[in-house]
Coordinates of C-alpha atoms and ligand atoms in Angstrom, one line a residue:
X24 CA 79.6 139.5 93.1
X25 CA 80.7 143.4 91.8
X26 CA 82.2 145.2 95.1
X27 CA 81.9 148.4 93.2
X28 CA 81.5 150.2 89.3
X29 CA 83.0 153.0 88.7
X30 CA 81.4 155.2 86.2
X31 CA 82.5 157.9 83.7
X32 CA 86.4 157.5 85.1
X33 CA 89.1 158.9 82.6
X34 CA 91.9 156.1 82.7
X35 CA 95.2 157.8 82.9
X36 CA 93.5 160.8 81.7
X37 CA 91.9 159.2 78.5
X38 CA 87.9 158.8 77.1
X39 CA 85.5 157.9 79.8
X40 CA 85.1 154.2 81.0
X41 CA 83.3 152.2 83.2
X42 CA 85.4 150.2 85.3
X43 CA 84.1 147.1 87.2
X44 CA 85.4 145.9 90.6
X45 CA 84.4 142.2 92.0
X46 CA 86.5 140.5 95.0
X47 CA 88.6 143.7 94.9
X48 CA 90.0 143.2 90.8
X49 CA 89.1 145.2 87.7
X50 CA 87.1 142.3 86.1
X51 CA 85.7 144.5 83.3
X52 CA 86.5 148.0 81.8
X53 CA 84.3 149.6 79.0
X54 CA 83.9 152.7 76.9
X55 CA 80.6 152.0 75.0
X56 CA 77.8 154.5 75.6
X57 CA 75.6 153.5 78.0
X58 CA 78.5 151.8 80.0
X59 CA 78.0 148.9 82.5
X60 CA 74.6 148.3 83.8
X61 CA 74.6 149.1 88.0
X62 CA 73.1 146.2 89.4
X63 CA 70.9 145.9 93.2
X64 CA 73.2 146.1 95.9
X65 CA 76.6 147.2 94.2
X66 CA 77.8 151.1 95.1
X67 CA 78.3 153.0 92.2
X68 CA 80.8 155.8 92.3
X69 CA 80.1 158.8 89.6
X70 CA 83.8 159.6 88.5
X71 CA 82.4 162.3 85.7
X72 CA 85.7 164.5 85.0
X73 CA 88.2 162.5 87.2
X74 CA 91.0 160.9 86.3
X75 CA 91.8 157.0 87.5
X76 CA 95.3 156.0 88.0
X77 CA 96.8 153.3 89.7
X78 CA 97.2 153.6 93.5
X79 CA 100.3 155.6 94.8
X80 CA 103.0 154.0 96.4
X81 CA 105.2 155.6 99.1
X82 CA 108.9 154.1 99.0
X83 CA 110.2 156.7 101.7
X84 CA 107.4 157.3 104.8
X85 CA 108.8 157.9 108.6
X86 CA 106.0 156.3 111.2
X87 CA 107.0 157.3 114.0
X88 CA 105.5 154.0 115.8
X89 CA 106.7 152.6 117.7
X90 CA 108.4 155.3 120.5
X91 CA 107.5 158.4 119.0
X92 CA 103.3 157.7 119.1
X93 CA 103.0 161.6 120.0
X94 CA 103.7 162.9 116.3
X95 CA 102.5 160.2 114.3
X96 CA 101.6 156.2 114.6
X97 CA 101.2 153.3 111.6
X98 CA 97.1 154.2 112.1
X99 CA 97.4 158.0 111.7
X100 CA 100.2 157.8 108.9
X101 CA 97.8 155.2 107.2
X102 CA 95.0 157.5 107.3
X103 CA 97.3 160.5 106.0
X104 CA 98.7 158.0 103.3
X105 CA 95.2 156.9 102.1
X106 CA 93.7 160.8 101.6
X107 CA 96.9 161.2 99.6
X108 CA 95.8 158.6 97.3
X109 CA 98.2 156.0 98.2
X110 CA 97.3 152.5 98.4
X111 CA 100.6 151.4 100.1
X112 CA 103.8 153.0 102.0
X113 CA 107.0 151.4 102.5
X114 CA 107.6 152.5 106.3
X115 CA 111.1 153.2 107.1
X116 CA 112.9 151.4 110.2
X117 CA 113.9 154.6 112.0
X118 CA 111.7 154.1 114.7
X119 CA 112.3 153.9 118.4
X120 CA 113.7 151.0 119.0
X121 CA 114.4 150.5 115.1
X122 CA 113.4 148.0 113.0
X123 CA 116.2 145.8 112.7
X124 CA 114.7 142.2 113.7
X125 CA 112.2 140.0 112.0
X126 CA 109.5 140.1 115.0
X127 CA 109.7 144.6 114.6
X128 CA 109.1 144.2 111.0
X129 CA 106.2 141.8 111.4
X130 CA 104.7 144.0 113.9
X131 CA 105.0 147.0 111.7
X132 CA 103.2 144.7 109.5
X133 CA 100.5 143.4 111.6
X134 CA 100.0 147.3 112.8
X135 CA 99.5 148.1 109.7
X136 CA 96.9 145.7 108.7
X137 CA 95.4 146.6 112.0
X138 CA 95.0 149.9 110.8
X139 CA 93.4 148.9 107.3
X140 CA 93.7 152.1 105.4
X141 CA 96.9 151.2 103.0
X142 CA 99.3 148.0 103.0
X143 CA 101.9 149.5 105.6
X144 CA 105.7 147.7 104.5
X145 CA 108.0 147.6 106.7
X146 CA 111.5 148.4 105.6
X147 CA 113.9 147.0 108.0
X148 CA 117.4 148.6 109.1
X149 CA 120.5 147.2 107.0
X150 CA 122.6 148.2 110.1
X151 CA 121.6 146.8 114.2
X152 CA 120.6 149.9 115.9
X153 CA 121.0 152.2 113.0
X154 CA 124.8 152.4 114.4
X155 CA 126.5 151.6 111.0
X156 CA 128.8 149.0 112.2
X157 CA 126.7 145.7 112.6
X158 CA 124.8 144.1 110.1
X159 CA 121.0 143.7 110.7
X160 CA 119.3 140.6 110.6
X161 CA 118.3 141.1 106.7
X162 CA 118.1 137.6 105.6
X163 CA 115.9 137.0 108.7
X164 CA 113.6 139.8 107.8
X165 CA 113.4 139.2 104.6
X166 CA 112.2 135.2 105.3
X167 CA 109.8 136.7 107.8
X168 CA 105.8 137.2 106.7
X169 CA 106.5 140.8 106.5
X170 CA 109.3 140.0 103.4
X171 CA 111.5 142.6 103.7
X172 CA 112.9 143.5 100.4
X173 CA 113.8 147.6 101.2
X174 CA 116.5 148.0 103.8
X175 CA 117.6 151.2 105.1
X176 CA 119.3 153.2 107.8
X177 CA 117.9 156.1 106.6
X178 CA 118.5 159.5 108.6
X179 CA 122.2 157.8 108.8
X180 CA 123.9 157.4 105.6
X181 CA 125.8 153.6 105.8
X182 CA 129.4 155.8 105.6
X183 CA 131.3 152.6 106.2
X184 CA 132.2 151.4 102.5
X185 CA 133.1 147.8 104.1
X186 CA 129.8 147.5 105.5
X187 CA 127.8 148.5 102.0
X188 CA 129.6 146.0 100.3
X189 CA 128.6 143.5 102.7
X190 CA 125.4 144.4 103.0
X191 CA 125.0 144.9 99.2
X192 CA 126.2 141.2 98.6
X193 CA 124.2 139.6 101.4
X194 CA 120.9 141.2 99.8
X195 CA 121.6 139.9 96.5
X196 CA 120.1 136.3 97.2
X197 CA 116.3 137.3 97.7
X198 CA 116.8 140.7 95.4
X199 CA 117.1 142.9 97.9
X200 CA 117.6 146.8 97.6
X201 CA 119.4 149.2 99.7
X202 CA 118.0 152.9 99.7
X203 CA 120.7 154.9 101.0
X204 CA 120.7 158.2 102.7
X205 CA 123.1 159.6 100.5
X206 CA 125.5 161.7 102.8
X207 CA 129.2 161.4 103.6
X208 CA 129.1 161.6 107.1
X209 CA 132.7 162.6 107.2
X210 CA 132.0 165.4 104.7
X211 CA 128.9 166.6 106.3
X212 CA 129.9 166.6 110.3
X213 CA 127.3 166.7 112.9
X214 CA 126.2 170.4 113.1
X215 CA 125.2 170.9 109.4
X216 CA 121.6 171.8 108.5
X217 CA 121.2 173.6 105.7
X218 CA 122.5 173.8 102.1
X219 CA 126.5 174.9 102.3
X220 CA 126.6 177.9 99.7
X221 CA 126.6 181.2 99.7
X222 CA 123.5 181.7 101.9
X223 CA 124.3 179.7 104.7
X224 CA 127.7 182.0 104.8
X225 CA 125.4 184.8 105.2
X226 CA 123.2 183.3 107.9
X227 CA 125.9 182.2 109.7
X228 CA 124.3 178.7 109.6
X229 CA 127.0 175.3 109.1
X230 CA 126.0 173.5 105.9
X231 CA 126.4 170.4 103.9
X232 CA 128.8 170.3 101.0
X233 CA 126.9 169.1 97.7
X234 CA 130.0 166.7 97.4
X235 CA 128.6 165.0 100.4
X236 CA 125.8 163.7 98.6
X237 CA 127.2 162.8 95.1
X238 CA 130.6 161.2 96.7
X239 CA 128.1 158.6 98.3
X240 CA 126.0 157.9 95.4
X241 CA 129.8 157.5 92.8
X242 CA 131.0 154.8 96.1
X243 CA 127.2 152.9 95.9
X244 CA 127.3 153.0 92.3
X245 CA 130.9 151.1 92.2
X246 CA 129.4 148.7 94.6
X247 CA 126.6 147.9 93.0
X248 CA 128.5 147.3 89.8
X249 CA 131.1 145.0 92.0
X250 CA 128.5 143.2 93.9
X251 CA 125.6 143.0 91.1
X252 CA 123.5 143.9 93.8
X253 CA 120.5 146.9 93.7
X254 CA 121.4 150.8 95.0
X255 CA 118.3 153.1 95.3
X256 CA 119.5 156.3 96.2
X257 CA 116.7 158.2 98.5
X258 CA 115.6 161.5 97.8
X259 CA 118.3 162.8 95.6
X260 CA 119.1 166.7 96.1
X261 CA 121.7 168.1 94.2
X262 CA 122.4 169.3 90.0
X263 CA 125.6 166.3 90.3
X264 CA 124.0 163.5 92.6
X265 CA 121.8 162.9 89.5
X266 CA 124.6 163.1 86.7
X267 CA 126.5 160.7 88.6
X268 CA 122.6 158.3 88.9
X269 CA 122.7 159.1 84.8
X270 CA 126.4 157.6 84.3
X271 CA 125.3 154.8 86.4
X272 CA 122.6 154.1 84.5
X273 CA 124.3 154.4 81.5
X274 CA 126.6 151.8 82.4
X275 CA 124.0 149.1 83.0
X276 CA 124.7 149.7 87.1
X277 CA 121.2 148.7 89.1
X278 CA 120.8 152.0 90.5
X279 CA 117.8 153.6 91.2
X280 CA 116.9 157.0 92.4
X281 CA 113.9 158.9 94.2
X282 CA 113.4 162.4 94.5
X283 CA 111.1 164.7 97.5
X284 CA 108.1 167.1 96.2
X285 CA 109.6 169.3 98.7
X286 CA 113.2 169.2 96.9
X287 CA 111.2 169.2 93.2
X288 CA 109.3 172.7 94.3
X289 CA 111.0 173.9 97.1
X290 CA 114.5 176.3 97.1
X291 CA 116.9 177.2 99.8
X292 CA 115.7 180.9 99.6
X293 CA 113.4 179.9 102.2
X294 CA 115.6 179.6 104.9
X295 CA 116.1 183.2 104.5
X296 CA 113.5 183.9 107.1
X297 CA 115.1 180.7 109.7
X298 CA 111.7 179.3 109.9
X299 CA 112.4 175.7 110.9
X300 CA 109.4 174.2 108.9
X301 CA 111.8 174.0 105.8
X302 CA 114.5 172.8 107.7
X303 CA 115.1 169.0 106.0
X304 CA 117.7 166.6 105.4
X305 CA 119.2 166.3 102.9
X306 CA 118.3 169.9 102.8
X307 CA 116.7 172.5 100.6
X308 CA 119.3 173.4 97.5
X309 CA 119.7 176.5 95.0
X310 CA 117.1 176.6 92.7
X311 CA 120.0 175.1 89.4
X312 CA 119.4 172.0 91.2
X313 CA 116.1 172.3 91.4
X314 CA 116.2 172.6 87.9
X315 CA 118.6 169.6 87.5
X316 CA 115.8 167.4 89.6
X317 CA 112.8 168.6 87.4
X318 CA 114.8 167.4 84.3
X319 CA 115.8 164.3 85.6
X320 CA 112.0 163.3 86.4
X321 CA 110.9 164.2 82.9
X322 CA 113.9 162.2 81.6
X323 CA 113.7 158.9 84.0
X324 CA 117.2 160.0 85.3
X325 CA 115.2 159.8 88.6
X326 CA 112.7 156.7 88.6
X327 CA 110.0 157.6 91.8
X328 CA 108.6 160.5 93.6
X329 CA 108.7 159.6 97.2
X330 CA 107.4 161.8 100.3
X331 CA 110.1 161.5 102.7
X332 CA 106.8 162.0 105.4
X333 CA 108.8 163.1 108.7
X334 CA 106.3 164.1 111.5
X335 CA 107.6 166.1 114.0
X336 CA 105.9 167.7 117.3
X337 CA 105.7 170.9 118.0
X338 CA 108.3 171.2 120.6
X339 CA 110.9 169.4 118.7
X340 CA 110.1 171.6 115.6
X341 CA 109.2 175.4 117.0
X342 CA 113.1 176.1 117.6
X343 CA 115.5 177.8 116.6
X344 CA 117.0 177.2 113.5
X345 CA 120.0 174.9 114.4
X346 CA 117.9 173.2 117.1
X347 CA 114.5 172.5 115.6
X348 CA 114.4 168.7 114.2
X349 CA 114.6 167.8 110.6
X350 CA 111.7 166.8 108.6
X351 CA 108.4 168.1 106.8
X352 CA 104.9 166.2 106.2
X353 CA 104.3 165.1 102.9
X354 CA 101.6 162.7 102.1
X355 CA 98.5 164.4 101.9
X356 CA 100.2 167.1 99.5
X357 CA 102.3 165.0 98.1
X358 CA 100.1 164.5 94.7
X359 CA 99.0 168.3 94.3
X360 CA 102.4 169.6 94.5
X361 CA 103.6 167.0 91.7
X362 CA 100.6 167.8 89.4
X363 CA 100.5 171.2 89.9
X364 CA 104.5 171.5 89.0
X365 CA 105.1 169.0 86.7
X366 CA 101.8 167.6 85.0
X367 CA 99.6 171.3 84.9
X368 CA 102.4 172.9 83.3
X369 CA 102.6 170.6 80.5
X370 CA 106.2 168.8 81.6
X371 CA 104.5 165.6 82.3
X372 CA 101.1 163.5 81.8
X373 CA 98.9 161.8 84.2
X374 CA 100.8 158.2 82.9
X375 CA 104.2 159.9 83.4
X376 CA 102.7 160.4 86.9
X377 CA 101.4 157.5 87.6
X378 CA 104.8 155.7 86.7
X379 CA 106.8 158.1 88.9
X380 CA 104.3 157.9 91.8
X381 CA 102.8 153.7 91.6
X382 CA 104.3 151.8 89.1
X383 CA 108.2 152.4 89.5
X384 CA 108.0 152.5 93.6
X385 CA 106.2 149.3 93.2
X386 CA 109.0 148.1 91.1
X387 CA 111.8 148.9 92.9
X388 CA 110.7 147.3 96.6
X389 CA 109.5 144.6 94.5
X390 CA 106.2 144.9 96.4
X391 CA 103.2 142.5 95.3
X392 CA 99.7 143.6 94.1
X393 CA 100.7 147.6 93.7
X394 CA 101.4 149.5 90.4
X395 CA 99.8 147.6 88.0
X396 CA 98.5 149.5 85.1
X397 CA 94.6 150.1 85.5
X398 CA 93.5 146.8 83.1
X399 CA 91.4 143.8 83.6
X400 CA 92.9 141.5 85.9
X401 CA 94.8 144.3 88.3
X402 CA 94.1 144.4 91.7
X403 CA 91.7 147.5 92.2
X404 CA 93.9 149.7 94.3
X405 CA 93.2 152.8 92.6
X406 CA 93.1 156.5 92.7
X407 CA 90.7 159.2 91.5
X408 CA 91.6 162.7 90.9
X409 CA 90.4 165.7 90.0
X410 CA 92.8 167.5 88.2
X411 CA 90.9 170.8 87.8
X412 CA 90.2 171.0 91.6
X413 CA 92.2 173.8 93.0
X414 CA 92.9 173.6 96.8
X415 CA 94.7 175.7 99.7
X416 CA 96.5 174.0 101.4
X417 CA 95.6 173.8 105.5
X418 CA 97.7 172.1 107.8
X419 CA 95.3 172.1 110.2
X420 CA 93.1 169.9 108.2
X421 CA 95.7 167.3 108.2
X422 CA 95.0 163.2 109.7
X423 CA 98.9 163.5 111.2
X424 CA 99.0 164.0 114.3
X425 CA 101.9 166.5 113.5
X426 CA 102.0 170.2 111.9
X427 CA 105.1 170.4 110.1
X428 CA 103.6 171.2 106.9
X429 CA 105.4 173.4 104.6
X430 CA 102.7 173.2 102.0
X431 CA 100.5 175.3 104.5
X432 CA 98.7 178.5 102.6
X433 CA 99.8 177.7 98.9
X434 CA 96.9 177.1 96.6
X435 CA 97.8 173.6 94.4
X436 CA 95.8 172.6 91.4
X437 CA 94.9 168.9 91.7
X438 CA 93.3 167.2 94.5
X439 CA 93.1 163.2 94.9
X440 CA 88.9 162.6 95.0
X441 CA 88.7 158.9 96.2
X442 CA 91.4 156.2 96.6
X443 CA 90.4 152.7 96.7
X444 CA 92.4 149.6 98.0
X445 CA 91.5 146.1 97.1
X446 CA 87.6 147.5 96.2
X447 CA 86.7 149.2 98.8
X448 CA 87.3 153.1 99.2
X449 CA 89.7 154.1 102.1
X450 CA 89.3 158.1 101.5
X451 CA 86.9 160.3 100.1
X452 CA 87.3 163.4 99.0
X453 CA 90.5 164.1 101.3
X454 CA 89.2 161.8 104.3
X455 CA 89.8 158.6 105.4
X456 CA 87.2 156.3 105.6
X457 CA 87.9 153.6 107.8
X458 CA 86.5 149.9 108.0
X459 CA 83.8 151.0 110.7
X460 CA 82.7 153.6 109.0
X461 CA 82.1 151.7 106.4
X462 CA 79.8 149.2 107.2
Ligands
LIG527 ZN1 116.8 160.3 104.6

């Protein structure tokens, strides 16, 4: 029995079809006039003038569940995550405690089914307690039902080259990847928090040295050519972390990279005014670099667009400068900002998109049932978008439970219209629709 017929959707961005959706898989997909006939008891959705693509998937989202429930949990973040158009998030292990052990990452898993809104997967620490020294229990969390496959210590860069090879080589035997926070801690110190240039000079603020970033990403590189083991550098910031990912690539090294909407469209000029909502790490760079980014997403230098969600409360944000916490929102913008940059203005289509945002993040965490290309015999988690909507942002109109939205008062072209996971519609015109609702 049909779960749902799409009608009138533009695949990728292409002639009109008519998409059919039975035990939550594309069975059938036509263009002929006159399209599929709706039949009693099947929910049609009228996609005239939106685009279908497949599902987004977010390799880099910070729950902040468990210890942090006040700014954001795996339910909330789901229901942000599924108005953004994503189908599934990979949820980093930065929590409080972390996820370092198979029985957090199964309960990130089992919260996120719970929840019901995207496929929530956990990505578990590569070091116990974040702290760098000790290796996690990766081959455990990795044989656990939530099969780990991403492991980071994200928010710490693993600085101890002994214990990135090791990790590196023990990851290697279920294919593994390590996303790396790419940030010399001995480069960068402790007090650093914006972009080390000209500007922080002038706003007396301590900064991180680009070096910081590329140095890392060179040492992973070498690594992953000695170990033959997968690198995925997160969010990439600077004009020379990428060159460095290019060489790599060109030498056949496994490396993959990921780069921030925030970083793509955003500039350190901001910071000119100190307000904390663009305070980030790795932070906002010059606007070459910027540059640099947008040209290495066009070129597949950089291989995913990930969100790098950070929710933050209000207290730990509303500081000054050098206090207020690092992080912005992301997922609910995260497709308007793209397509209003990089697609509107001709530098990429809705496929180059869709590779970027699904099929590529899917890829790289090796995750099951996500980023397949919309065809017959897909699993129907599925996006539709408008692309001629325009919207202002509002970050008051946001399912986070935080405000940190830098996005707040810009008007985007693009809007995500309905996203749908396994069949059945999770958001709906920028709202979450949960299983209650529902039936
Ligand atoms: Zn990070």
């Amino acid at each position: 029995m049909s779960d749902l017929i799409i009608t009138g959707a533009r695949i990728l961005g292409a002639d009109p079809a008519d998409i059919r959706i039975t035990d939550g898989v594309i069975t059938e997909i036509t263009d002929r006039p006159g399209g599929l006939e709706p039949s009693d008891g099947v929910e049609t959705l009228d996609a005239d003038g939106l685009a279908l693509l497949p599902g987004f998937v977010d390799l880099h989202t910070h729950l902040r569940e468990p210890g942090r429930e006040d700014t954001e949990t795996v339910a909330t973040g789901s229901a942000a995550a599924a108005a953004g158009g994503f189908t599934a998030i990979l949820a980093m292990a930065n929590t409080t405690p972390p996820t370092d052990t198979a029985e957090a990452a199964v309960h990130i898993l089992d919260l996120g089914t719970r929840a019901g809104l995207v496929d929530v997967q956990p990505i578990g620490a590569v070091t116990k307690d974040l702290a760098g020294a000790e290796l996690a229990e990766l081959g455990l969390m990795a044989r656990s039902r939530a099969k780990v496959r991403v492991f980071s210590d994200d928010g710490h860069c693993v600085g101890d080259g002994r214990v990135m090879r090791r990790a590196l080589e023990y990851i290697r035997a279920f294919d593994g990847v390590i996303s790396q926070h790419s940030q010399d801690p001995s480069l960068a110190g402790s007090t650093a928090c914006c972009h080390e240039g000209e500007l922080s000079g002038r706003l007396g603020l301590p900064g991180w040295p680009a070096p910081a970033e590329s140095a890392i990403i060179a040492r992973d590189a070498m690594l992953a050519q000695h170990t033959g083991s997968r690198v995925h550098v997160a969010h990439v910031t600077t004009a020379e972390g990428v060159e460095v990912v290019r060489w790599a690539k060109a030498r056949g090294i496994a490396m993959t990279a990921e780069v921030t909407p925030h970083h793509l469209a955003l500039d350190l000029g901001l910071l000119s005014g100190y307000d904390p909502v663009f305070k980030v790490n790795p932070p906002l760079r010059p606007s070459e670099d910027r540059e640099a980014l947008q040209d290495a997403l066009v070129d597949g230098t950089i291989d995913a667009i990930a969100t790098d969600h950070a929710p933050h409360a209000r207290h730990d944000k509303e500081h000054a400068f050098v206090d207020a916490a690092f992080g912005m929102l992301g997922l609910e913008t995260a497709f308007a900002v793209v397509h209003d940059l990089m697609v509107r203005t001709g530098r990429m289509t809705l496929a180059d998109l869709a590779e970027r945002m699904s099929l590529a993040p899917a890829r790289i965490a090796r995750l099951d049932g996500h980023g397949h290309p919309v065809a017959t015999g897909s699993p129907a988690n599925l996006v539709l978008v408008d692309p001629t909507a325009t919207v202002t942002v509002d970050r008051e109109s946001s399912h986070s439970i935080s405000r940190n939205n830098p996005w707040h008062g810009h008007t985007l072209t693009g809007a995500v219209h309905t996203t749908i996971l396994r069949g059945r519609v999770t958001a709906r015109e920028g709202h979450a629709v949960t299983k209650e609702a529902h039936q």
